[in-house]
Short mmCIF file of C-alpha atoms in Angstrom, two decimals:
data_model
loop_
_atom_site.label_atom_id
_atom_site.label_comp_id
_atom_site.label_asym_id
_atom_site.label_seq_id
_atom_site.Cartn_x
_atom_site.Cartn_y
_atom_site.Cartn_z
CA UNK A 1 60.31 25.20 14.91
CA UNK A 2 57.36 24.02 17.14
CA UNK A 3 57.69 20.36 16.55
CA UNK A 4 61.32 20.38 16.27
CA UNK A 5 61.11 21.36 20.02
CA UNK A 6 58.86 19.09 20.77
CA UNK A 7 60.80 16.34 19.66
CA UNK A 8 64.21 17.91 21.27
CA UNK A 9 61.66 18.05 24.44
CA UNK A 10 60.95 14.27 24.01
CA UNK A 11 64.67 13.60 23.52
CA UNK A 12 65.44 15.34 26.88
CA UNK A 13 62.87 13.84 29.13
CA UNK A 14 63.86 9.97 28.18
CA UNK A 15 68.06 11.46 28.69
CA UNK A 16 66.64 12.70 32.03
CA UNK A 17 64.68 9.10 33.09
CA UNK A 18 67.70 7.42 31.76
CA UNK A 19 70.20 8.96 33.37
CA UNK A 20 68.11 8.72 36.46
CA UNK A 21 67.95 5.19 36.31
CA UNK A 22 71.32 4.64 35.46
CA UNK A 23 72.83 7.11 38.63
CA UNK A 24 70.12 4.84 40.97
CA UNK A 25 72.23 1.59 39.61
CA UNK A 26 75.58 2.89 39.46
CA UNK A 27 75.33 4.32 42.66
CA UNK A 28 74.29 0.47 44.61
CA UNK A 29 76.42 -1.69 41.88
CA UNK A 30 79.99 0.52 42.34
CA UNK A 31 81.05 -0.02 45.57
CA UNK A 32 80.60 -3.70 44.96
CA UNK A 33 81.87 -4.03 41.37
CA UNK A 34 85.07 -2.08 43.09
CA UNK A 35 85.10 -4.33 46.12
CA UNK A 36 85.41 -7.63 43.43
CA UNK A 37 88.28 -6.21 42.26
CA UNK A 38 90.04 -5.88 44.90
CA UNK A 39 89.21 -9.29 46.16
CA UNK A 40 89.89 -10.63 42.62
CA UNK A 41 93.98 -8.67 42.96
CA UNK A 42 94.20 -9.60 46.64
CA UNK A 43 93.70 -13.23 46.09
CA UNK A 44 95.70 -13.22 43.37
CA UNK A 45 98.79 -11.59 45.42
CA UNK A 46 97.95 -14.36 47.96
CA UNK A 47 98.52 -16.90 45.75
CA UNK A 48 101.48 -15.72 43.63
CA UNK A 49 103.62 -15.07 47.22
CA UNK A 50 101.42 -15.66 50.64
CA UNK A 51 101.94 -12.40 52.95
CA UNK A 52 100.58 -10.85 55.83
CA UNK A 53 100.32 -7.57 53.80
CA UNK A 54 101.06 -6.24 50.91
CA UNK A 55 101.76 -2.33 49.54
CA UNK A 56 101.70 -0.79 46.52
CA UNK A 57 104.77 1.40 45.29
CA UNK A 58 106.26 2.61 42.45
CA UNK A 59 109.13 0.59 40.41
CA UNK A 60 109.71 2.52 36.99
CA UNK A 61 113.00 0.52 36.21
CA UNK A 62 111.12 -2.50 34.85
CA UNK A 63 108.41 -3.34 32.65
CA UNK A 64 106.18 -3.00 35.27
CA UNK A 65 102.46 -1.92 35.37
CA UNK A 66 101.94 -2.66 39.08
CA UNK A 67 103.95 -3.26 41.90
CA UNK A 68 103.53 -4.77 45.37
CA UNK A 69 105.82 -4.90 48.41
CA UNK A 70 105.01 -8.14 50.55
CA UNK A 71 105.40 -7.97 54.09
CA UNK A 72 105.35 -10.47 56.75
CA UNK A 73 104.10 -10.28 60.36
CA UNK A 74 106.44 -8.61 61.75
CA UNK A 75 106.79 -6.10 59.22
CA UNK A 76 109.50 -7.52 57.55
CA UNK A 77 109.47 -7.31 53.50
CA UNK A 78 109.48 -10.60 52.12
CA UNK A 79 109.64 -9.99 48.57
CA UNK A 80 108.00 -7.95 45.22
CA UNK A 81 105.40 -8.91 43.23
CA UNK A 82 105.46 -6.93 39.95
CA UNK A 83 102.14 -7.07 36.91
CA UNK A 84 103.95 -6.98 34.11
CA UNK A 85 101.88 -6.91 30.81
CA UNK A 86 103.37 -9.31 27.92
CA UNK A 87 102.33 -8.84 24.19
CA UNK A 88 100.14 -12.18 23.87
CA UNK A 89 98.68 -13.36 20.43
CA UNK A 90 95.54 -11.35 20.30
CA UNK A 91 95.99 -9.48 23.69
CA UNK A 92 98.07 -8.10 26.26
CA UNK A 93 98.77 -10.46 28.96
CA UNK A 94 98.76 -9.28 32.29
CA UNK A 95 101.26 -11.67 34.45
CA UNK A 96 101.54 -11.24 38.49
CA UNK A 97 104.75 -12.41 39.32
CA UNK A 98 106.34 -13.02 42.89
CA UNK A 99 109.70 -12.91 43.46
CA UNK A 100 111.33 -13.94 47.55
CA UNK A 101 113.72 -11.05 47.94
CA UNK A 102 115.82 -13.55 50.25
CA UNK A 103 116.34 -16.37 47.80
CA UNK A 104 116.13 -14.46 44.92
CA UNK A 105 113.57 -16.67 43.17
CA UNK A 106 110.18 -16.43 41.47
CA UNK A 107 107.96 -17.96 43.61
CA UNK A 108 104.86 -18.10 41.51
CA UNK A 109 103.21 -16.70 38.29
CA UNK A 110 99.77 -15.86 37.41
CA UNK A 111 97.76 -14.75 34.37
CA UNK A 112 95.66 -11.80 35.94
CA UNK A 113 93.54 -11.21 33.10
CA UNK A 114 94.21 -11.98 29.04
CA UNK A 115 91.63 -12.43 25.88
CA UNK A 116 93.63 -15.15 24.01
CA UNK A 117 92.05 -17.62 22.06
CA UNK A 118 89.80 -19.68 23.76
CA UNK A 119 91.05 -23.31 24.12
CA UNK A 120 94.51 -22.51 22.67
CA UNK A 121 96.15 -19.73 24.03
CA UNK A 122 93.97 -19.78 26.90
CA UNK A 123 96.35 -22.56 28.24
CA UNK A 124 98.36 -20.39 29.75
CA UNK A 125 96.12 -20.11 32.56
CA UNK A 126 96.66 -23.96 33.21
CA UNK A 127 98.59 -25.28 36.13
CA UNK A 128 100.46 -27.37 34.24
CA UNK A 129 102.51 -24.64 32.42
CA UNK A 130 102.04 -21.88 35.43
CA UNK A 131 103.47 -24.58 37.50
CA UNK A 132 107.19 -24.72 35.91
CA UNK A 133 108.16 -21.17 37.16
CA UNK A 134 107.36 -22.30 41.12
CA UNK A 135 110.37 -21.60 43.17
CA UNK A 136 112.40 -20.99 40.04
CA UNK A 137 115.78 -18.87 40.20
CA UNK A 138 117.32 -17.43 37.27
CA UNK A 139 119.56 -20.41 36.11
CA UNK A 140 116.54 -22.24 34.63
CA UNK A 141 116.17 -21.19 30.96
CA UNK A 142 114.14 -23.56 29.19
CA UNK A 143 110.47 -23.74 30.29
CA UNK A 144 107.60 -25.76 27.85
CA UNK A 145 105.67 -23.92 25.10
CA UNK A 146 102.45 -25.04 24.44
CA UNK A 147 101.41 -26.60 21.50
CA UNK A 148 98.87 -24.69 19.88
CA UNK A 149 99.78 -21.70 21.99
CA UNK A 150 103.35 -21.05 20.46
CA UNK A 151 103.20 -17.24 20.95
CA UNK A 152 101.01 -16.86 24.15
CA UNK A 153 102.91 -19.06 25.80
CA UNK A 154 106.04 -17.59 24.50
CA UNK A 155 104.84 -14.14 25.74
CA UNK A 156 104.44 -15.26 29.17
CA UNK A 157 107.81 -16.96 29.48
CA UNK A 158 109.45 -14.34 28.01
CA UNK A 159 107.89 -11.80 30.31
CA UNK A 160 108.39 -13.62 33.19
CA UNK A 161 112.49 -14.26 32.61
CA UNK A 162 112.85 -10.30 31.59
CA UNK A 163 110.87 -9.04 34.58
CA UNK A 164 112.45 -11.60 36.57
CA UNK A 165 116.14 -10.68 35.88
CA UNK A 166 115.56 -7.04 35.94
CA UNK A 167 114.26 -6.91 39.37
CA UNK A 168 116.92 -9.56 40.88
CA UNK A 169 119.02 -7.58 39.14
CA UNK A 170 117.89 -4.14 41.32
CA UNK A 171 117.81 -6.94 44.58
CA UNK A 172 121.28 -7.42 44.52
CA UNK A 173 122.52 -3.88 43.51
CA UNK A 174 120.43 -3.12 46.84
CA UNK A 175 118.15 -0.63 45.23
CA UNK A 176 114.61 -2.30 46.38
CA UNK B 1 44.65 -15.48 23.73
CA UNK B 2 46.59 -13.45 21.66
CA UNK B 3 49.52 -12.97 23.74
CA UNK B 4 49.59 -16.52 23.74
CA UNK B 5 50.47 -16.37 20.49
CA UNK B 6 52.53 -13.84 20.76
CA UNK B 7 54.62 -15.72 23.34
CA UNK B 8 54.95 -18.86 21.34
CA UNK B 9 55.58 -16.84 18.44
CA UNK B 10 59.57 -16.29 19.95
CA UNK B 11 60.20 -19.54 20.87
CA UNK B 12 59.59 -21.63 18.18
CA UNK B 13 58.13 -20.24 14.63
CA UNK B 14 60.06 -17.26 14.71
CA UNK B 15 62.94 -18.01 16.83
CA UNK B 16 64.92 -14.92 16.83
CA UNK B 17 68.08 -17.36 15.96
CA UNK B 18 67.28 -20.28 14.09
CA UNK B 19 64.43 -18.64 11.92
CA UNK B 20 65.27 -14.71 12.04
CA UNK B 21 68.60 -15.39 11.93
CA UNK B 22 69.19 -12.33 14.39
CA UNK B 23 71.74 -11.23 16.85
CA UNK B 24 74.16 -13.67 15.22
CA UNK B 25 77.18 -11.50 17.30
CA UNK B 26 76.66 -13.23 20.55
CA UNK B 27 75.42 -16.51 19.29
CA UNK B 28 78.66 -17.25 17.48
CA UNK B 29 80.76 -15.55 20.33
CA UNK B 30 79.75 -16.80 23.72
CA UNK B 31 78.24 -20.05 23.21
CA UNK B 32 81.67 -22.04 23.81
CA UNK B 33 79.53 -23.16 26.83
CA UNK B 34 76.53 -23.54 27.99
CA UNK B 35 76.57 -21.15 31.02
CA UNK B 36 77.70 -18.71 28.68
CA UNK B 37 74.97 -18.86 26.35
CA UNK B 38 72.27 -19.28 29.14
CA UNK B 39 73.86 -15.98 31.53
CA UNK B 40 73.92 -14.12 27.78
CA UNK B 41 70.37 -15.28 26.79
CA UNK B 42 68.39 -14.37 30.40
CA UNK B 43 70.81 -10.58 30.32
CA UNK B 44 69.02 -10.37 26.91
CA UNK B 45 65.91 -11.56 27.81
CA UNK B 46 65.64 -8.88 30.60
CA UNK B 47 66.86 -6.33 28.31
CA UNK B 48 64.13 -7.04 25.88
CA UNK B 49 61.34 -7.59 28.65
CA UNK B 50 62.18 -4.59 29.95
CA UNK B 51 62.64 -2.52 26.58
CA UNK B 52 59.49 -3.72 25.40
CA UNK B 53 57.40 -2.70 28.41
CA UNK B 54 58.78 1.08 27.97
CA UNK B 55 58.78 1.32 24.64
CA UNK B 56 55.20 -0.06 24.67
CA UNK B 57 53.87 2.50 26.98
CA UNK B 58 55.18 5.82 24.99
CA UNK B 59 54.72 4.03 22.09
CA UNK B 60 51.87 6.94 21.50
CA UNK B 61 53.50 9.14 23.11
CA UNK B 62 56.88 9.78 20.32
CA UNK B 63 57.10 11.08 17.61
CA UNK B 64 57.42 8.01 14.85
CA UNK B 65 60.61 10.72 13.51
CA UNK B 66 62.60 10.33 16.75
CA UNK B 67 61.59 6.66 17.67
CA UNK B 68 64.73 4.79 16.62
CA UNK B 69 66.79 7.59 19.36
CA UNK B 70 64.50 7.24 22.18
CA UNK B 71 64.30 2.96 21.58
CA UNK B 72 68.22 3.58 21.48
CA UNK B 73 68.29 5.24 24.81
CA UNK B 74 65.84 2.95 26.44
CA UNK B 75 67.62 -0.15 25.22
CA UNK B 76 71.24 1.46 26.33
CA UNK B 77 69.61 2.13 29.55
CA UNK B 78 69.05 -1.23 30.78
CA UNK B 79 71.70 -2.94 28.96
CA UNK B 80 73.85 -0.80 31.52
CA UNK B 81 72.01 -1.68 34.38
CA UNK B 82 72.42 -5.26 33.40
CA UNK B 83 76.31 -4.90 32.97
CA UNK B 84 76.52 -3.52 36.26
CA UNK B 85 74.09 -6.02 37.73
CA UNK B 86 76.98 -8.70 36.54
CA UNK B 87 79.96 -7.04 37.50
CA UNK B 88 78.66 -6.57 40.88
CA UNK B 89 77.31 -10.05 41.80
CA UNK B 90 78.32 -12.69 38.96
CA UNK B 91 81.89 -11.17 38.15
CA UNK B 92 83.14 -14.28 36.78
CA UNK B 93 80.56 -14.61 34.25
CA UNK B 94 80.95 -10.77 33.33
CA UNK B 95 84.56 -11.39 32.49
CA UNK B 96 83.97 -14.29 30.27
CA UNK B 97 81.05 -12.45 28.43
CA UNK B 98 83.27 -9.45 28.80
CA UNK B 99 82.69 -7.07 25.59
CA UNK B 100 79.53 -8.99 24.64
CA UNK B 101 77.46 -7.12 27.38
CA UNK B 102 77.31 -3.78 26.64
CA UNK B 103 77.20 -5.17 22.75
CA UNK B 104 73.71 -6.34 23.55
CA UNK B 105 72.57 -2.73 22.76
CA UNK B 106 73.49 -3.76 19.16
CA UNK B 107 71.96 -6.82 19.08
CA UNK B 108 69.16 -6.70 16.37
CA UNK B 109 66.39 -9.00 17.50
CA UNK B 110 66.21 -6.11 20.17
CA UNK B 111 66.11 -3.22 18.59
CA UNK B 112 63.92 -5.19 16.21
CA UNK B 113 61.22 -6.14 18.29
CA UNK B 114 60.87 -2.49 19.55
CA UNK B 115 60.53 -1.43 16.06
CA UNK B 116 58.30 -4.16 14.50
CA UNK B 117 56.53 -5.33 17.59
CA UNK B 118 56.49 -3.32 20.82
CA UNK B 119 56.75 0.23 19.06
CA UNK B 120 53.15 -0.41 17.50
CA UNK B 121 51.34 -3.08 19.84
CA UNK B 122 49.42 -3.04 23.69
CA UNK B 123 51.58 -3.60 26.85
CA UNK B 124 50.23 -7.17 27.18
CA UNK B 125 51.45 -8.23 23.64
CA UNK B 126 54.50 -7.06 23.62
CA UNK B 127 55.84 -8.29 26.86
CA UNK B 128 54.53 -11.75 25.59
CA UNK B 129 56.16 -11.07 22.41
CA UNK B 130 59.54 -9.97 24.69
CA UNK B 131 59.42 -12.91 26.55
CA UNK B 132 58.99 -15.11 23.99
CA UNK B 133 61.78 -14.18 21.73
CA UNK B 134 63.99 -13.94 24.53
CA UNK B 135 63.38 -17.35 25.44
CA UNK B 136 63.50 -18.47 22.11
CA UNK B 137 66.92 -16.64 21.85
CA UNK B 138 68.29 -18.21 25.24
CA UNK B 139 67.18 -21.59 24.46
CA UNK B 140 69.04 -21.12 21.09
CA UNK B 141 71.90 -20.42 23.01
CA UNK B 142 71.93 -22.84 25.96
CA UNK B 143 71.59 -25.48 22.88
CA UNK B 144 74.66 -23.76 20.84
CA UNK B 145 76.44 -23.85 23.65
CA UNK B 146 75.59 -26.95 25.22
CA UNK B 147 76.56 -29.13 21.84
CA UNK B 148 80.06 -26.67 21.62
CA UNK B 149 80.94 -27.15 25.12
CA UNK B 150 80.21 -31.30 24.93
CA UNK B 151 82.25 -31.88 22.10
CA UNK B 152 85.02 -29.29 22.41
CA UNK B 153 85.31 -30.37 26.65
CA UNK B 154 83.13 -33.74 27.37
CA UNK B 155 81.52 -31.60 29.69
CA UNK B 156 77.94 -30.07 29.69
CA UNK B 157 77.36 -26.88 32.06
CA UNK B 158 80.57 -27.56 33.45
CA UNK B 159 80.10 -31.21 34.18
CA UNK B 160 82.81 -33.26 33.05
CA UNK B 161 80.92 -36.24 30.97
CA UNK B 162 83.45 -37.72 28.64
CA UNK B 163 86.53 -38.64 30.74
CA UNK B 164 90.27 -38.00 29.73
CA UNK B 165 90.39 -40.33 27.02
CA UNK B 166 87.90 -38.35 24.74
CA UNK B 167 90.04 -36.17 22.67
CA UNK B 168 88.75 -32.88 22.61
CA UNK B 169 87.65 -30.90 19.93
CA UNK B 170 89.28 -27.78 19.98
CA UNK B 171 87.75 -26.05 16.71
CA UNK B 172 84.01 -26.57 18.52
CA UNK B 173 85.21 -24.25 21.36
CA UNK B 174 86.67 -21.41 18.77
CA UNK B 175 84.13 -19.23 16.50
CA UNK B 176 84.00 -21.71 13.55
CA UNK B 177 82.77 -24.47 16.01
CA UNK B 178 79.71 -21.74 16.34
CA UNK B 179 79.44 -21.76 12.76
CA UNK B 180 79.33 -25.29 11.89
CA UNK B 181 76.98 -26.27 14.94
CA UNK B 182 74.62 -22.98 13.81
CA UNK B 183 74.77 -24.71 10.74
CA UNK B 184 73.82 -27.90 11.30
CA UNK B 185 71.01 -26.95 13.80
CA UNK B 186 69.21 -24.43 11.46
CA UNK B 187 69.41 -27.00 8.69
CA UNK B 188 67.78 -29.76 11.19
CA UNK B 189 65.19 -27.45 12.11
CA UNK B 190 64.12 -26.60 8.63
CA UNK B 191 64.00 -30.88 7.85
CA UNK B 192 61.36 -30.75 10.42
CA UNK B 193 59.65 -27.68 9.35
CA UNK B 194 59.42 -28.72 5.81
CA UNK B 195 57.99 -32.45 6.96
CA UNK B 196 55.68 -31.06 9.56
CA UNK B 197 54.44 -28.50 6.72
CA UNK B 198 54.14 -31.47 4.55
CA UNK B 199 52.00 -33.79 7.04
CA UNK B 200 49.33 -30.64 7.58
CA UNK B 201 48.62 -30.06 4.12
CA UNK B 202 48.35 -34.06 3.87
CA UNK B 203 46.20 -33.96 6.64
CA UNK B 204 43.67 -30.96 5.41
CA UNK B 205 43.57 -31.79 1.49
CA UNK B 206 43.62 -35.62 1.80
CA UNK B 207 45.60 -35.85 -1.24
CA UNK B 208 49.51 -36.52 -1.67
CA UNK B 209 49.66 -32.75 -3.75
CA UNK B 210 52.57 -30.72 -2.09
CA UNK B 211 50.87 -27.34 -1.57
#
């Protein structure tokens, strides 16, 4: 009984110094890890559709994770920008897309975060497939697989034409 | 002079991945380049440092029943504060080494060395022993991914070498790239072994016997 307390004892003051530690880290690291994050989304808003600011609400209509309202100087909403997750290969897909709520076009994609194959399906991140659905409306059907990257690639067009439609859908019925 | 030993003992005759054959997770995962091998290396190298200096001090202090627990928790520890370390101020690498981080708990040259090495040796030895193995395990990996990265980009560290006409090799960037590179290098470094073995025992009998 004695030594089985002492080791319990033993246990317990390493958990303590641990933990310790681990609160003195967590505590300086957290307000920075969260800060990167949301520098990493508000860059990535920037560059799917450029606004003065943007706002988060709630669309539950669409295959939609996330979704931002962009709004221009004078308040004015310029368009949506929807995450919408796609099933990849070995992944989910998370894809930020813009859409101008005046022209009804996408104005930009882009892969927020995914864990395709390296070198293959990673592709998707490269400008020269992101760069077919710039200032695309919804009569352009045929974007470019990649080769090697059938299905991730496949993922993200599908995604983006599905999340695309649905939401210029809801723009013209006036209901965002 | 010992710790000397000890030190050298990591990098080169024991080499926690070309001669242990340890921690094979990580070198076959994140060595598609050579920052990734090198950020993965050093976050192991401080675990191990670190680990090893703890360990080493209530190494008299534990019961030998509970050791493996308390190493566990020590190890865990600063693998955490490494993770956050990364995520805070290199995010870009965290999210390429992504799952491998907090992995490095599992990594067995660690808990290894704790349990052959720092669990039953001075302060002084063991960090030389920490430090040596993990810069005998970063070196693997800055070499891994060095070679993976050249042939499966033209680039080395992220600087394009080969220009556009080099066709790259796409299976040196995926896991079986790892393998066949891992391959080739431990078989290289056992030629040289076996020939610098060889030229001693040449040199101390004076005879051509193989001994």
């Amino acid at each position: 009984m004695n030594e089985t307390l002492k080791l319990a004892i033993t246990l317990m003051v390493i958990s303590v110094f641990s933990a310790a530690a681990l609160a003195v880290v967590y505590e300086k690291t957290y307000p920075i890890i969260q800060a990167n994050k949301v520098g990493k989304l508000n860059n990535a808003l920037k560059e799917v559709l450029p606004a003065e600011h943007y706002e988060e609400f709630k669309l539950d209509v669409v295959n939609a994770e996330r979704s931002f309202k962009a709004f221009d100087k004078d308040d004015n909403q310029t368009g949506l920008i929807v995450l919408s997750p796609a099933p990849g290969f070995q992944s989910v897909i998370k894809v930020l897309i813009g859409i101008d709520t005046k022209t009804k076009t996408v104005t930009n994609i882009k892969i927020l975060e995914h864990l395709e194959t390296p070198g293959l399906g990673s592709r998707i991140e490269e400008p020269d497939f992101l760069g077919q659905f710039k200032q695309q409306g919804l009569e352009k059907q045929d974007f470019d697989a990649i080769t090697g990257a059938t299905i991730s690639s496949k993922a993200v067009i599908d995604s983006v034409k599905e999340t695309a439609n649905e939401i210029i859908k809801l723009i013209e019925e006036g209901k965002i | 002079m010992s710790a000397l030993k000890d030190l050298l003992n990591g990098i080169w005759k024991q080499n926690p991945t070309f001669r242990i054959i340890l921690g094979m997770c990580p070198a076959l995962a994140v060595t598609n380049a050579a920052i990734n091998g090198l950020t993965m290396g050093l976050a192991t190298l401080f675990v191990l440092l670190a680990s090893g200096l703890f360990v080493s001090l209530i190494r008299n202090l534990i019961s030998s029943k509970i050791r493996i627990p308390c190493y566990i928790i020590i190890i865990a520890t600063f693998v955490t504060i490494a993770d956050y370390f990364l995520a805070a101020y290199y995010p870009a690498i965290h999210e390429v080494l992504g799952i491998y981080v907090p992995l490095i708990v599992v990594n067995c040259i660690i808990l290894g060395r704790m349990e052959a090495f720092a669990g039953k040796n001075p302060i002084k030895n063991s960090l030389a022993d920490a430090f040596g193995m993990g810069l005998g395990f970063t070196w693997a990996l800055v070499l891994l991914g060095a070679i993976r990265e050249f042939l499966g980009f033209g680039a080395i560290f992220g600087f394009k070498i080969l220009g556009s006409w080099y066709p790259q090799m796409v299976v040196m960037r995926l896991p079986t790239g790892a393998f066949i590179t891992l391959g080739l290098l431990i078989a290289m470094m056992n030629i040289i072994r076996k020939q610098k073995a060889e030229a001693t025992c040449h040199a101390h009998e004076g005879g051509d016997k193989p001994c």
